[in-house]
Short mmCIF file of C-alpha atoms and ligand atoms in Angstrom, two decimals:
data_model
loop_
_atom_site.label_atom_id
_atom_site.label_comp_id
_atom_site.label_asym_id
_atom_site.label_seq_id
_atom_site.Cartn_x
_atom_site.Cartn_y
_atom_site.Cartn_z
CA UNK A 80 18.69 -107.09 155.43
CA UNK A 81 20.61 -108.43 158.42
CA UNK A 82 17.41 -109.64 160.10
CA UNK A 83 16.84 -112.06 157.20
CA UNK A 84 20.40 -113.31 157.54
CA UNK A 85 19.75 -113.90 161.25
CA UNK A 86 16.64 -115.90 160.36
CA UNK A 87 18.63 -117.91 157.81
CA UNK A 88 21.30 -118.61 160.44
CA UNK A 89 18.59 -119.45 162.99
CA UNK A 90 17.27 -122.21 160.71
CA UNK A 91 20.75 -123.52 159.86
CA UNK A 92 21.83 -123.58 163.51
CA UNK A 93 18.45 -124.81 164.77
CA UNK A 94 17.79 -121.94 167.15
CA UNK A 95 14.34 -122.97 168.34
CA UNK A 96 14.30 -120.47 171.20
CA UNK A 97 15.08 -117.49 168.98
CA UNK A 98 13.41 -118.06 165.63
CA UNK A 99 9.96 -116.83 166.70
CA UNK A 100 11.24 -113.47 167.91
CA UNK A 101 13.58 -113.10 164.91
CA UNK A 102 10.66 -113.59 162.52
CA UNK A 103 8.43 -111.31 164.60
CA UNK A 104 11.08 -108.56 164.55
CA UNK A 105 11.35 -108.85 160.78
CA UNK A 106 7.56 -108.48 160.53
CA UNK A 107 7.68 -105.47 162.88
CA UNK A 108 10.28 -103.93 160.60
CA UNK A 109 7.86 -104.42 157.68
CA UNK A 110 9.95 -107.02 155.86
CA UNK A 111 7.69 -108.59 153.18
CA UNK A 112 6.41 -112.01 154.25
CA UNK A 113 7.59 -113.61 150.98
CA UNK A 114 11.11 -112.32 151.60
CA UNK A 115 11.14 -113.67 155.12
CA UNK A 116 10.21 -117.05 153.66
CA UNK A 117 12.46 -117.01 150.57
CA UNK A 118 15.55 -115.21 151.85
CA UNK A 119 15.34 -116.37 155.45
CA UNK A 120 13.54 -119.63 156.17
CA UNK A 121 13.78 -121.40 152.79
CA UNK A 122 17.33 -120.26 152.06
CA UNK A 123 18.30 -121.51 155.52
CA UNK A 124 16.81 -124.90 154.70
CA UNK A 125 18.76 -124.98 151.40
CA UNK A 126 21.98 -124.51 153.37
CA UNK A 127 20.88 -127.39 155.59
CA UNK A 128 20.21 -129.50 152.47
CA UNK A 129 23.73 -128.72 151.17
CA UNK A 130 25.28 -129.65 154.51
CA UNK A 131 23.32 -132.91 154.48
CA UNK A 132 24.60 -133.65 150.97
CA UNK A 133 28.17 -132.91 152.02
CA UNK A 134 27.86 -135.21 155.03
CA UNK A 135 28.31 -132.33 157.44
CA UNK A 136 24.76 -132.61 158.84
CA UNK A 137 22.98 -135.79 159.87
CA UNK A 138 19.35 -136.66 160.54
CA UNK A 139 19.09 -134.97 164.00
CA UNK A 140 20.48 -131.66 162.70
CA UNK A 141 18.18 -131.76 159.68
CA UNK A 142 15.12 -132.52 161.78
CA UNK A 143 16.03 -129.78 164.24
CA UNK A 144 16.31 -127.24 161.41
CA UNK A 145 13.06 -128.45 159.82
CA UNK A 146 11.29 -127.93 163.14
CA UNK A 147 12.76 -124.46 163.50
CA UNK A 148 11.69 -123.57 159.96
CA UNK A 149 8.15 -124.74 160.78
CA UNK A 150 8.17 -122.61 163.96
CA UNK A 151 9.11 -119.61 161.82
CA UNK A 152 6.31 -120.41 159.38
CA UNK A 153 3.84 -120.66 162.27
CA UNK A 154 4.61 -117.04 163.19
CA UNK A 155 4.00 -116.02 159.56
CA UNK A 156 0.84 -118.06 159.10
CA UNK A 157 -1.65 -115.37 160.25
CA UNK A 158 0.03 -112.97 157.83
CA UNK A 159 -0.40 -115.41 154.96
CA UNK A 160 -4.03 -116.33 155.58
CA UNK A 161 -6.53 -115.30 152.93
CA UNK A 162 -9.02 -114.10 155.59
CA UNK A 163 -12.72 -114.20 154.89
CA UNK A 164 -12.33 -113.74 151.16
CA UNK A 165 -14.01 -116.43 149.05
CA UNK A 166 -11.29 -118.94 148.14
CA UNK A 167 -10.06 -118.88 144.55
CA UNK A 168 -10.31 -122.67 144.49
CA UNK A 169 -9.95 -125.66 146.78
CA UNK A 170 -6.64 -127.50 146.57
CA UNK A 171 -5.82 -130.84 148.18
CA UNK A 172 -2.17 -131.73 148.69
CA UNK A 173 -0.27 -134.66 150.12
CA UNK A 174 3.07 -136.43 150.06
CA UNK A 175 2.67 -139.72 148.22
CA UNK A 176 2.72 -143.21 149.74
CA UNK A 177 6.04 -144.30 151.22
CA UNK A 178 7.39 -140.76 151.42
CA UNK A 179 7.65 -138.92 154.72
CA UNK A 180 9.15 -135.64 153.51
CA UNK A 181 6.79 -132.77 154.23
CA UNK A 182 8.74 -129.54 154.56
CA UNK A 183 8.35 -128.48 150.92
CA UNK A 184 4.77 -129.78 150.73
CA UNK A 185 3.80 -127.80 153.83
CA UNK A 186 5.46 -124.73 152.41
CA UNK A 187 3.43 -125.07 149.22
CA UNK A 188 0.27 -125.53 151.33
CA UNK A 189 0.97 -122.47 153.48
CA UNK A 190 1.86 -120.25 150.55
CA UNK A 191 -1.23 -121.29 148.61
CA UNK A 192 -3.37 -120.49 151.64
CA UNK A 193 -1.69 -117.11 151.69
CA UNK A 194 -2.51 -116.67 148.02
CA UNK A 195 -6.22 -117.17 148.75
CA UNK A 196 -6.78 -120.88 148.18
CA UNK A 197 -8.58 -123.23 150.52
CA UNK A 198 -6.03 -125.98 151.16
CA UNK A 199 -6.75 -129.49 152.38
CA UNK A 200 -3.40 -130.76 153.62
CA UNK A 201 -3.70 -134.54 153.70
CA UNK A 202 -0.26 -135.11 155.22
CA UNK A 203 2.45 -137.64 154.40
CA UNK A 204 2.47 -141.25 153.17
CA UNK A 205 -0.83 -140.76 151.34
CA UNK A 206 -1.92 -143.63 149.13
CA UNK A 207 -3.84 -143.23 145.89
CA UNK A 208 -7.12 -144.39 147.47
CA UNK A 209 -6.93 -141.53 149.99
CA UNK A 210 -6.45 -138.96 147.21
CA UNK A 211 -9.45 -140.46 145.42
CA UNK A 212 -11.67 -140.43 148.51
CA UNK A 213 -10.67 -136.86 149.29
CA UNK A 214 -11.90 -135.73 145.86
CA UNK A 215 -15.06 -137.83 146.14
CA UNK A 216 -15.85 -136.47 149.61
CA UNK A 217 -15.07 -132.83 148.76
CA UNK A 218 -16.90 -131.81 145.58
CA UNK A 219 -15.23 -128.41 145.71
CA UNK A 220 -11.71 -129.80 145.24
CA UNK A 221 -10.58 -128.53 141.84
CA UNK A 222 -6.86 -129.22 142.05
CA UNK A 223 -4.63 -131.83 143.63
CA UNK A 224 -0.95 -131.54 144.49
CA UNK A 225 1.30 -134.58 144.82
CA UNK A 226 4.69 -134.24 146.46
CA UNK A 227 7.58 -136.74 146.30
CA UNK A 228 11.18 -136.29 147.41
CA UNK A 229 12.43 -139.80 146.72
CA UNK A 230 13.07 -141.35 143.32
CA UNK A 231 11.63 -144.55 144.82
CA UNK A 232 8.27 -142.89 145.56
CA UNK A 233 7.87 -141.06 142.24
CA UNK A 234 6.07 -144.09 140.68
CA UNK A 235 3.39 -143.58 143.33
CA UNK A 236 2.53 -140.32 141.55
CA UNK A 237 1.70 -142.31 138.42
CA UNK A 238 -0.32 -144.81 140.50
CA UNK A 239 -2.29 -141.89 141.91
CA UNK A 240 -3.00 -140.34 138.51
CA UNK A 241 -4.10 -143.78 137.27
CA UNK A 242 -6.31 -144.29 140.33
CA UNK A 243 -8.00 -140.93 139.73
CA UNK A 244 -8.76 -142.05 136.18
CA UNK A 245 -10.09 -145.42 137.32
CA UNK A 246 -12.35 -143.76 139.88
CA UNK A 247 -13.71 -141.39 137.22
CA UNK A 248 -12.57 -138.22 139.00
CA UNK A 249 -9.50 -137.36 136.91
CA UNK A 250 -11.35 -134.88 134.69
CA UNK A 251 -12.74 -133.01 137.70
CA UNK A 252 -9.33 -131.88 138.93
CA UNK A 253 -6.06 -130.42 137.71
CA UNK A 254 -3.11 -132.48 138.91
CA UNK A 255 0.06 -130.66 140.02
CA UNK A 256 3.22 -132.51 140.95
CA UNK A 257 6.42 -131.32 142.62
CA UNK A 258 9.43 -132.29 144.70
CA UNK A 259 13.19 -132.22 144.20
CA UNK A 260 13.54 -135.29 141.90
CA UNK A 261 10.44 -134.52 139.81
CA UNK A 262 10.74 -133.04 136.30
CA UNK A 263 8.52 -131.68 133.56
CA UNK A 264 9.20 -134.73 131.42
CA UNK A 265 8.12 -137.01 134.27
CA UNK A 266 4.92 -134.97 134.63
CA UNK A 267 4.27 -135.40 130.88
CA UNK A 268 5.02 -139.11 131.08
CA UNK A 269 2.52 -139.82 133.88
CA UNK A 270 -0.20 -137.49 132.60
CA UNK A 271 -0.05 -134.81 135.29
CA UNK A 272 -1.25 -131.37 134.23
CA UNK A 273 1.48 -129.26 135.82
CA UNK A 274 4.98 -129.62 137.21
CA UNK A 275 5.76 -126.97 139.84
CA UNK A 276 9.43 -126.44 140.51
CA UNK A 277 8.72 -124.56 143.74
CA UNK A 278 5.98 -123.02 145.87
CA UNK A 279 6.10 -119.61 144.21
CA UNK A 280 5.80 -121.17 140.75
CA UNK A 281 2.90 -123.34 141.94
CA UNK A 282 1.01 -120.20 142.94
CA UNK A 283 1.58 -118.64 139.50
CA UNK A 284 0.40 -121.82 137.79
CA UNK A 285 -2.74 -122.08 139.94
CA UNK A 286 -3.49 -118.39 139.45
CA UNK A 287 -3.29 -118.88 135.70
CA UNK A 288 -5.80 -121.75 135.91
CA UNK A 289 -8.12 -120.21 138.50
CA UNK A 290 -7.95 -116.57 137.41
CO1 LIG B 548 15.50 -137.11 153.06
N1 LIG B 548 16.24 -137.43 151.29
N2 LIG B 548 15.43 -139.03 153.38
N3 LIG B 548 14.96 -136.62 154.85
N4 LIG B 548 15.99 -135.34 152.66
C1 LIG B 548 16.45 -136.27 150.44
C2 LIG B 548 15.21 -136.01 149.59
C3 LIG B 548 17.72 -136.70 149.59
C4 LIG B 548 17.82 -136.02 148.20
C5 LIG B 548 19.01 -136.47 150.45
C6 LIG B 548 20.27 -136.94 149.74
O1 LIG B 548 20.60 -138.08 149.82
N5 LIG B 548 20.98 -136.05 149.07
C7 LIG B 548 17.52 -138.27 149.50
C8 LIG B 548 16.69 -138.74 148.32
C9 LIG B 548 17.53 -139.43 147.26
C10 LIG B 548 16.68 -139.82 146.12
O2 LIG B 548 15.70 -140.49 146.21
N6 LIG B 548 17.09 -139.39 144.95
C11 LIG B 548 16.82 -138.52 150.83
C12 LIG B 548 16.78 -139.78 151.47
C13 LIG B 548 17.57 -140.90 150.78
C14 LIG B 548 16.07 -140.03 152.66
C15 LIG B 548 15.96 -141.35 153.43
C16 LIG B 548 15.74 -142.60 152.58
C17 LIG B 548 17.21 -141.43 154.32
C18 LIG B 548 17.31 -142.70 155.10
O3 LIG B 548 16.55 -142.94 155.99
N7 LIG B 548 18.30 -143.50 154.69
C19 LIG B 548 14.74 -141.07 154.36
C20 LIG B 548 13.41 -141.45 153.66
C21 LIG B 548 12.22 -141.36 154.58
C22 LIG B 548 10.93 -141.50 153.78
O4 LIG B 548 10.45 -140.55 153.24
N8 LIG B 548 10.41 -142.72 153.70
C23 LIG B 548 14.83 -139.58 154.49
C24 LIG B 548 14.45 -138.89 155.63
C25 LIG B 548 14.57 -137.53 155.80
C26 LIG B 548 14.31 -136.81 157.12
C27 LIG B 548 13.19 -137.44 157.96
C28 LIG B 548 15.59 -136.83 157.93
C29 LIG B 548 14.05 -135.35 156.61
C30 LIG B 548 12.56 -135.06 156.29
C31 LIG B 548 11.89 -134.24 157.38
C32 LIG B 548 10.54 -133.76 156.92
O5 LIG B 548 10.27 -133.56 155.73
N9 LIG B 548 9.69 -133.59 157.89
C33 LIG B 548 14.80 -135.34 155.29
C34 LIG B 548 15.23 -134.17 154.63
C35 LIG B 548 14.97 -132.87 155.34
C36 LIG B 548 15.85 -134.20 153.37
C37 LIG B 548 16.56 -133.06 152.60
C38 LIG B 548 17.91 -132.84 153.28
C39 LIG B 548 15.84 -131.72 152.52
C40 LIG B 548 14.42 -131.80 151.96
C41 LIG B 548 13.73 -130.48 152.22
O6 LIG B 548 12.97 -130.37 153.15
N10 LIG B 548 14.06 -129.46 151.40
C42 LIG B 548 16.68 -133.69 151.15
C43 LIG B 548 17.88 -133.18 150.37
C44 LIG B 548 17.49 -132.22 149.27
O7 LIG B 548 16.34 -132.07 148.89
N11 LIG B 548 18.46 -131.60 148.68
C45 LIG B 548 16.51 -135.13 151.41
C46 LIG B 548 13.54 -128.11 151.59
C47 LIG B 548 12.19 -127.97 150.91
C48 LIG B 548 11.70 -126.53 151.09
O8 LIG B 548 12.36 -128.23 149.51
O9 LIG B 548 11.10 -130.43 149.61
O10 LIG B 548 12.32 -129.74 147.49
P1 LIG B 548 11.55 -129.37 148.71
O11 LIG B 548 10.22 -128.61 148.24
C49 LIG B 548 10.21 -127.56 147.31
C50 LIG B 548 10.04 -128.03 145.85
O12 LIG B 548 10.55 -129.32 145.59
C51 LIG B 548 8.57 -127.88 145.57
O13 LIG B 548 8.24 -126.73 146.33
C52 LIG B 548 8.93 -126.80 147.59
C53 LIG B 548 9.13 -125.40 148.13
O14 LIG B 548 9.70 -124.53 147.19
N12 LIG B 548 7.62 -128.94 145.92
C54 LIG B 548 6.36 -128.90 145.38
C55 LIG B 548 7.68 -129.95 146.76
N13 LIG B 548 6.53 -130.62 146.79
C56 LIG B 548 5.68 -130.00 145.95
C57 LIG B 548 4.35 -130.26 145.62
C58 LIG B 548 3.73 -129.41 144.71
C59 LIG B 548 4.42 -128.32 144.15
C60 LIG B 548 5.74 -128.06 144.48
O15 LIG B 548 2.43 -129.66 144.40
C61 LIG B 548 1.75 -128.67 143.74
#
């Protein structure tokens, strides 16, 4: 669908003034919300990631595109919301300490909301104590998601799992981890319950736990 290609191009080229109406037009034309995300916004951000890798894009271009992608997601948000339905479960998510990347984490949060979960989005640079206090303060939290995009911040995932154990709350929650450098073997090594390669997979995993 050419509208999705326009959305993809809008993210890549950072068209802040146009993205909202492009996404709205796609919705008006009954494009499925997941397709607008996967084939438009997320695919656009993958192109941006490739250009960054190739040295064609620098920080300002990447930030501009990230902002445009978020603007597109904001238009979709009401169409993702689970409404008044009782949430399947409460899920707390954050990017671990030292890590400021939040595009993928926010995407996971938004898509889980859309799939009927109550999501507590803690933000970025979240230390293990904050994850612990979130679980202690919110007895309904049944799952926690940790995001890391840097190899240097992955150890913070282990610190967080260890801190949950030390605080005696580890058995109350399922721990999900994700982010570009994270792997299943790393999840096994640090004692996380699930490794989610992407947002769609995270939804499937949570749905299998909280059927
Ligand atoms: Co950064 N950065 N960055 N960056 N950045 C990477 C990650 C990098 C791979 C780029 C590269 O060099 N090729 C590299 C990391 C190298 C490494 O450690 N191996 C890198 C670096 C080095 C850095 C800095 C150190 C650069 C510098 O300053 N010298 C710096 C670090 C800042 C910090 O965090 N302390 C930095 C800064 C930035 C920006 C601020 C410019 C910007 C972030 C803006 C923002 O997030 N608000 C940025 C960006 C955008 C990227 C790239 C280009 C794109 C990341 C992204 O948003 N992808 C990235 C290159 C790349 O990944 N190829 C790169 C799109 C997003 C939808 O995918 O985040 O993978 P992703 O999320 C996916 C899955 O991973 C998964 O689901 C998501 C959706 O499907 N997932 C989860 C993620 N979290 C999950 C949690 C879950 C489940 C699934 O819980 C249940």
